[in-house]
Short mmCIF file of N, CA and C and ligand atoms in Angstrom, two decimals:
data_model
loop_
_atom_site.label_atom_id
_atom_site.label_comp_id
_atom_site.label_asym_id
_atom_site.label_seq_id
_atom_site.Cartn_x
_atom_site.Cartn_y
_atom_site.Cartn_z
N MET X 12 -3.54 32.95 77.98
CA MET X 12 -4.54 33.38 77.04
C MET X 12 -5.57 32.91 77.42
N GLU X 13 -6.26 31.72 77.28
CA GLU X 13 -6.91 30.62 77.69
C GLU X 13 -7.36 30.87 78.92
N ASP X 14 -6.57 31.55 79.09
CA ASP X 14 -6.61 30.85 80.98
C ASP X 14 -7.26 32.48 81.37
N GLU X 15 -7.56 32.86 80.74
CA GLU X 15 -7.18 34.45 80.70
C GLU X 15 -8.51 34.53 81.68
N GLU X 16 -8.94 35.05 82.67
CA GLU X 16 -11.07 35.36 82.49
C GLU X 16 -11.52 36.25 81.76
N VAL X 17 -12.54 35.88 81.68
CA VAL X 17 -13.40 36.61 80.92
C VAL X 17 -14.42 37.69 81.19
N ILE X 18 -13.49 38.84 81.03
CA ILE X 18 -14.78 40.00 81.50
C ILE X 18 -15.94 40.14 80.72
N LYS X 19 -17.45 39.73 81.24
CA LYS X 19 -17.58 40.73 80.01
C LYS X 19 -19.24 41.40 80.83
N THR X 20 -19.79 42.73 80.92
CA THR X 20 -20.29 43.64 81.64
C THR X 20 -20.71 43.72 80.66
N MET X 21 -22.16 43.76 81.38
CA MET X 21 -23.14 45.76 80.12
C MET X 21 -23.66 46.06 81.03
N THR X 22 -24.70 47.29 80.64
CA THR X 22 -25.68 47.93 81.56
C THR X 22 -26.36 47.90 80.18
N VAL X 23 -28.13 47.79 80.36
CA VAL X 23 -28.46 48.12 79.78
C VAL X 23 -29.97 49.33 80.97
N SER X 24 -30.62 49.90 79.96
CA SER X 24 -31.16 51.07 80.62
C SER X 24 -32.63 50.50 80.43
N ILE X 25 -33.87 50.25 80.39
CA ILE X 25 -35.38 49.61 80.59
C ILE X 25 -36.04 50.38 80.80
N THR X 26 -36.92 51.17 80.34
CA THR X 26 -38.16 51.47 80.88
C THR X 26 -39.01 50.09 80.99
N ARG X 27 -39.68 49.77 82.47
CA ARG X 27 -40.88 49.22 82.70
C ARG X 27 -42.38 49.27 82.46
N GLY X 28 -42.96 48.40 82.62
CA GLY X 28 -44.03 48.14 81.75
C GLY X 28 -44.99 46.76 81.36
N ASN X 29 -46.03 46.27 80.32
CA ASN X 29 -45.82 45.49 79.85
C ASN X 29 -45.28 44.87 78.91
N THR X 30 -44.44 46.15 78.31
CA THR X 30 -43.41 45.81 76.99
C THR X 30 -42.09 46.29 78.03
N ILE X 31 -40.97 45.69 78.02
CA ILE X 31 -39.77 46.03 78.46
C ILE X 31 -39.16 46.77 76.40
N ARG X 32 -38.03 48.70 77.67
CA ARG X 32 -37.99 48.90 75.85
C ARG X 32 -36.45 49.03 76.69
N ILE X 33 -35.25 48.60 75.24
CA ILE X 33 -34.37 49.39 75.71
C ILE X 33 -33.94 50.25 75.17
N THR X 34 -33.48 51.06 75.84
CA THR X 34 -33.15 52.58 75.60
C THR X 34 -31.37 52.91 75.16
N SER X 35 -31.03 52.19 76.20
CA SER X 35 -29.88 52.54 75.38
C SER X 35 -28.44 50.94 76.16
N VAL X 36 -27.26 50.58 75.46
CA VAL X 36 -26.41 49.36 76.16
C VAL X 36 -25.08 50.18 76.19
N LYS X 37 -24.75 49.93 77.65
CA LYS X 37 -23.28 50.53 77.39
C LYS X 37 -22.32 49.35 77.62
N ILE X 38 -21.37 48.81 77.34
CA ILE X 38 -20.31 48.08 77.19
C ILE X 38 -19.74 48.87 78.13
N ILE X 39 -19.80 47.90 79.54
CA ILE X 39 -18.16 48.41 80.33
C ILE X 39 -16.63 47.49 80.16
N SER X 40 -16.46 46.77 79.85
CA SER X 40 -15.31 45.82 79.17
C SER X 40 -15.71 44.95 78.65
N PHE X 41 -14.46 43.74 78.21
CA PHE X 41 -14.60 42.91 78.04
C PHE X 41 -13.24 42.22 77.69
N SER X 42 -12.69 41.46 76.77
CA SER X 42 -11.66 40.50 76.96
C SER X 42 -10.39 41.20 76.18
N ASN X 43 -9.46 41.58 76.69
CA ASN X 43 -7.73 42.84 76.52
C ASN X 43 -8.73 43.82 75.38
N ILE X 44 -9.72 44.81 76.78
CA ILE X 44 -10.01 46.22 76.26
C ILE X 44 -8.88 46.69 77.03
N ASN X 45 -8.96 47.57 75.24
CA ASN X 45 -8.16 48.54 75.30
C ASN X 45 -6.18 49.15 74.84
N ASN X 46 -6.40 47.56 74.48
CA ASN X 46 -5.30 46.64 74.23
C ASN X 46 -5.71 45.84 72.72
N THR X 47 -4.79 45.09 71.83
CA THR X 47 -4.48 45.34 70.40
C THR X 47 -5.45 44.29 69.79
N TRP X 48 -6.79 44.20 69.74
CA TRP X 48 -7.40 43.50 68.22
C TRP X 48 -7.46 43.39 66.78
N ASP X 49 -6.71 44.51 66.56
CA ASP X 49 -6.47 44.75 64.67
C ASP X 49 -5.22 44.27 64.50
N SER X 50 -4.34 43.13 65.08
CA SER X 50 -2.90 43.14 64.89
C SER X 50 -1.81 43.33 64.27
N GLU X 51 -2.89 44.25 62.56
CA GLU X 51 -2.15 44.25 61.80
C GLU X 51 -1.10 46.36 61.82
N PHE X 52 -1.96 46.87 63.49
CA PHE X 52 -1.54 47.77 63.45
C PHE X 52 -0.47 47.94 64.76
N SER X 53 -0.23 48.58 65.54
CA SER X 53 1.49 48.70 66.05
C SER X 53 0.73 49.13 67.51
N ASP X 54 1.81 49.28 68.15
CA ASP X 54 1.02 48.66 70.03
C ASP X 54 1.43 49.98 70.41
N SER X 55 1.29 50.97 69.28
CA SER X 55 0.97 52.36 69.90
C SER X 55 0.27 53.06 68.95
N ASP X 56 -1.03 52.22 68.02
CA ASP X 56 -1.35 52.62 67.25
C ASP X 56 -3.22 52.98 67.92
N THR X 57 -3.58 53.78 67.63
CA THR X 57 -5.27 53.50 67.92
C THR X 57 -5.78 52.56 67.12
N ASN X 58 -6.03 52.91 65.62
CA ASN X 58 -6.89 51.53 65.24
C ASN X 58 -6.00 49.88 65.24
N ARG X 59 -5.25 49.27 66.37
CA ARG X 59 -4.85 48.31 67.01
C ARG X 59 -6.33 47.90 68.13
N LEU X 60 -7.47 48.65 68.40
CA LEU X 60 -8.60 49.07 69.17
C LEU X 60 -9.48 48.50 68.59
N ALA X 61 -10.17 47.44 69.23
CA ALA X 61 -11.65 46.75 68.79
C ALA X 61 -12.63 48.19 68.22
N ASP X 62 -13.18 47.44 67.47
CA ASP X 62 -14.33 48.30 66.43
C ASP X 62 -15.77 47.14 66.54
N VAL X 63 -16.06 47.82 67.69
CA VAL X 63 -16.83 47.18 68.73
C VAL X 63 -18.91 47.01 68.87
N PHE X 64 -19.40 46.26 67.60
CA PHE X 64 -20.58 46.17 67.55
C PHE X 64 -21.47 45.30 68.93
N PHE X 65 -22.70 45.31 68.85
CA PHE X 65 -22.97 44.45 68.99
C PHE X 65 -24.11 43.94 68.50
N ASN X 66 -24.87 42.39 68.86
CA ASN X 66 -25.98 41.90 67.60
C ASN X 66 -26.63 41.32 69.15
N LEU X 67 -28.69 41.96 68.60
CA LEU X 67 -29.43 41.30 69.82
C LEU X 67 -30.50 39.82 69.18
N ARG X 68 -30.51 39.06 69.68
CA ARG X 68 -31.56 38.68 68.93
C ARG X 68 -33.03 38.55 70.03
N LYS X 69 -33.94 38.35 69.48
CA LYS X 69 -34.91 37.86 70.56
C LYS X 69 -36.16 36.45 69.57
N GLN X 70 -36.80 36.02 70.68
CA GLN X 70 -37.31 34.92 70.11
C GLN X 70 -38.91 35.45 69.47
N LYS X 71 -39.39 34.92 68.61
CA LYS X 71 -40.69 35.24 67.19
C LYS X 71 -40.93 34.18 67.30
N PRO X 72 -41.92 34.14 66.57
CA PRO X 72 -43.25 32.45 66.24
C PRO X 72 -41.93 33.11 64.87
N ASP X 73 -41.86 31.17 64.51
CA ASP X 73 -41.24 30.71 63.93
C ASP X 73 -42.22 29.76 62.52
N SER X 74 -42.07 30.79 61.53
CA SER X 74 -43.48 30.85 60.51
C SER X 74 -43.24 29.00 60.05
N LYS X 75 -42.09 27.91 59.44
CA LYS X 75 -41.65 27.28 59.15
C LYS X 75 -41.59 26.15 60.57
N GLN X 76 -41.20 26.52 61.57
CA GLN X 76 -40.81 24.80 61.93
C GLN X 76 -42.77 25.39 63.07
N GLY X 77 -42.84 26.33 63.41
CA GLY X 77 -44.21 26.40 64.42
C GLY X 77 -43.15 26.87 65.68
N GLY X 78 -43.81 26.95 66.64
CA GLY X 78 -42.53 27.59 68.12
C GLY X 78 -42.38 28.98 67.44
N LEU X 79 -41.38 29.15 68.26
CA LEU X 79 -39.68 29.87 69.23
C LEU X 79 -39.02 29.79 68.66
N SER X 80 -38.41 30.70 67.39
CA SER X 80 -36.73 30.44 67.34
C SER X 80 -36.89 32.09 67.67
N PHE X 81 -35.08 31.65 67.93
CA PHE X 81 -34.01 32.82 67.83
C PHE X 81 -33.80 33.74 66.52
N GLN X 82 -34.10 34.98 66.02
CA GLN X 82 -34.44 35.09 64.64
C GLN X 82 -33.66 37.15 65.42
N ASN X 83 -32.21 37.43 64.06
CA ASN X 83 -31.36 38.39 64.05
C ASN X 83 -33.00 40.14 64.51
N TRP X 84 -32.20 40.54 65.64
CA TRP X 84 -33.36 41.21 65.66
C TRP X 84 -33.06 42.69 65.88
N PHE X 85 -31.20 43.43 66.03
CA PHE X 85 -30.96 44.37 66.35
C PHE X 85 -29.53 44.55 66.25
N LYS X 86 -29.07 44.95 65.39
CA LYS X 86 -27.36 45.25 64.94
C LYS X 86 -26.68 46.46 64.73
N SER X 87 -26.07 47.00 65.93
CA SER X 87 -25.56 47.73 66.32
C SER X 87 -24.58 48.91 65.35
N GLU X 88 -24.30 49.80 65.34
CA GLU X 88 -23.67 50.56 64.58
C GLU X 88 -22.04 50.46 65.30
N VAL X 89 -20.88 50.49 64.70
CA VAL X 89 -20.24 50.30 64.89
C VAL X 89 -19.07 51.60 65.82
N LYS X 90 -18.43 51.03 66.84
CA LYS X 90 -18.28 51.86 67.77
C LYS X 90 -16.22 51.86 67.44
N GLU X 91 -15.78 52.41 65.45
CA GLU X 91 -14.56 52.14 65.79
C GLU X 91 -13.77 52.88 66.56
N ASN X 92 -12.87 52.08 67.23
CA ASN X 92 -11.75 51.89 67.58
C ASN X 92 -12.14 51.88 69.23
N GLN X 93 -12.74 51.65 69.92
CA GLN X 93 -13.89 51.45 71.15
C GLN X 93 -14.55 52.79 71.26
N GLY X 94 -14.58 53.69 70.41
CA GLY X 94 -14.83 55.06 70.56
C GLY X 94 -15.86 55.31 72.39
N ASP X 95 -17.09 55.83 72.15
CA ASP X 95 -17.85 55.44 74.32
C ASP X 95 -17.95 54.50 74.24
N LEU X 96 -18.39 53.69 73.37
CA LEU X 96 -19.36 51.81 74.33
C LEU X 96 -20.34 52.15 74.73
N THR X 97 -20.80 53.14 73.76
CA THR X 97 -21.96 53.28 74.37
C THR X 97 -23.52 53.45 72.46
N TRP X 98 -24.35 53.13 73.45
CA TRP X 98 -24.91 53.69 72.34
C TRP X 98 -26.25 54.01 72.49
N ASP X 99 -26.41 55.37 71.96
CA ASP X 99 -27.88 55.40 72.65
C ASP X 99 -29.14 55.00 71.80
N LEU X 100 -30.53 53.70 71.57
CA LEU X 100 -30.64 53.23 71.21
C LEU X 100 -32.70 54.24 71.66
N SER X 101 -32.24 55.30 71.99
CA SER X 101 -33.68 55.54 72.27
C SER X 101 -34.84 55.89 70.58
N SER X 102 -34.33 55.40 69.81
CA SER X 102 -35.22 55.84 68.77
C SER X 102 -35.10 54.90 67.95
N LYS X 103 -35.23 53.61 68.29
CA LYS X 103 -34.93 52.46 67.64
C LYS X 103 -36.52 51.66 68.43
N ASN X 104 -37.22 52.24 68.85
CA ASN X 104 -38.16 50.96 69.16
C ASN X 104 -37.80 49.71 69.09
N LEU X 105 -36.97 49.51 70.81
CA LEU X 105 -36.59 47.97 70.65
C LEU X 105 -37.50 47.65 71.84
N TYR X 106 -39.27 47.16 71.73
CA TYR X 106 -39.90 47.12 72.45
C TYR X 106 -39.14 45.16 72.62
N LEU X 107 -39.21 44.62 73.96
CA LEU X 107 -39.57 43.21 73.99
C LEU X 107 -40.63 42.79 75.14
N ASN X 108 -40.95 42.03 75.05
CA ASN X 108 -41.78 40.93 76.04
C ASN X 108 -40.55 39.58 76.66
N PRO X 109 -41.31 40.58 77.82
CA PRO X 109 -40.15 40.55 79.27
C PRO X 109 -40.15 38.71 79.71
N GLU X 110 -41.27 38.40 78.60
CA GLU X 110 -41.54 36.30 79.09
C GLU X 110 -40.82 36.30 78.31
N PHE X 111 -40.00 36.76 76.89
CA PHE X 111 -39.31 36.12 76.04
C PHE X 111 -37.97 36.04 76.48
N ALA X 112 -36.82 35.63 76.19
CA ALA X 112 -35.57 35.61 75.82
C ALA X 112 -34.76 36.43 75.05
N LEU X 113 -33.64 36.84 75.78
CA LEU X 113 -32.41 38.39 74.08
C LEU X 113 -31.76 37.10 74.40
N GLN X 114 -31.03 37.15 73.55
CA GLN X 114 -29.32 37.24 73.35
C GLN X 114 -29.06 37.66 73.03
N PHE X 115 -27.86 37.74 73.33
CA PHE X 115 -26.84 38.98 73.33
C PHE X 115 -25.42 39.21 73.00
N SER X 116 -24.76 39.83 71.70
CA SER X 116 -23.42 39.20 71.61
C SER X 116 -22.48 40.46 71.54
N MET X 117 -21.49 40.31 71.10
CA MET X 117 -20.45 41.03 70.94
C MET X 117 -19.42 40.48 69.91
N ALA X 118 -18.84 41.48 68.95
CA ALA X 118 -17.35 41.74 67.95
C ALA X 118 -17.14 42.83 67.82
N ASP X 119 -15.65 42.55 66.95
CA ASP X 119 -14.40 43.34 66.79
C ASP X 119 -15.25 43.56 65.43
N ASP X 120 -15.62 44.80 64.78
CA ASP X 120 -15.32 44.89 62.69
C ASP X 120 -14.24 44.99 62.33
N ASP X 121 -14.21 43.80 61.76
CA ASP X 121 -12.88 43.88 60.67
C ASP X 121 -13.23 44.26 59.63
N GLY X 122 -13.93 45.50 59.02
CA GLY X 122 -14.37 45.50 57.37
C GLY X 122 -15.95 44.32 56.52
N GLY X 123 -16.22 43.72 57.11
CA GLY X 123 -17.36 43.24 56.61
C GLY X 123 -17.76 41.61 57.33
N VAL X 124 -15.81 41.56 58.56
CA VAL X 124 -15.75 40.34 58.85
C VAL X 124 -15.61 40.71 60.39
N ALA X 125 -16.16 39.62 60.95
CA ALA X 125 -16.64 40.45 62.61
C ALA X 125 -15.95 38.69 63.29
N GLN X 126 -15.25 39.64 64.65
CA GLN X 126 -14.64 39.24 65.21
C GLN X 126 -14.86 38.45 66.90
N ASP X 127 -15.38 37.30 66.94
CA ASP X 127 -15.99 37.34 68.80
C ASP X 127 -14.87 38.44 69.32
N ILE X 128 -15.79 38.84 70.33
CA ILE X 128 -15.06 39.10 71.67
C ILE X 128 -15.30 38.78 72.59
N MET X 129 -16.17 37.74 73.12
CA MET X 129 -16.12 37.52 73.82
C MET X 129 -15.66 36.34 74.30
N LEU X 130 -15.06 35.39 73.46
CA LEU X 130 -14.16 34.34 73.47
C LEU X 130 -14.94 33.36 74.44
N GLY X 131 -15.95 33.19 73.75
CA GLY X 131 -16.86 31.87 75.03
C GLY X 131 -17.76 31.54 73.97
N PRO X 132 -18.69 31.06 74.68
CA PRO X 132 -20.65 30.82 74.37
C PRO X 132 -20.97 31.65 73.53
N LEU X 133 -21.16 31.57 72.68
CA LEU X 133 -22.51 33.07 72.23
C LEU X 133 -23.33 32.89 72.88
N PHE X 134 -23.44 34.20 73.66
CA PHE X 134 -24.64 34.99 74.00
C PHE X 134 -24.62 34.36 75.42
CA1 CA U 10 -9.59 49.04 65.19
CA1 CA U 11 -11.62 45.19 63.45
#
């Protein structure tokens, strides 16, 4: 399991301008996709699949320490048992300055507790 190649792929749709706007996110694959993330369910139960959500953090001015720091920006809805792994964000007004970095993480929701499904360094 530890030697397994971890595939983290996603496509992000943006419209260009002075700012980048994220309009949708589609996760193509992740480690152990289509397999068990919720081991309390049997191998034939759809509920064993990951309940996927993602989190975006972006750099914002830090009022306490000065400079910029990464702060939570947007947490997606949970796609239960993988769903379609596609989030339409066109109504969310997610505008980003392209000069600043963006951090992406995704996880399996276990009822308020989240399990990292990127299996590696975060973001
Ligand atoms: Ca599940
Ligand atoms: Ca789960």
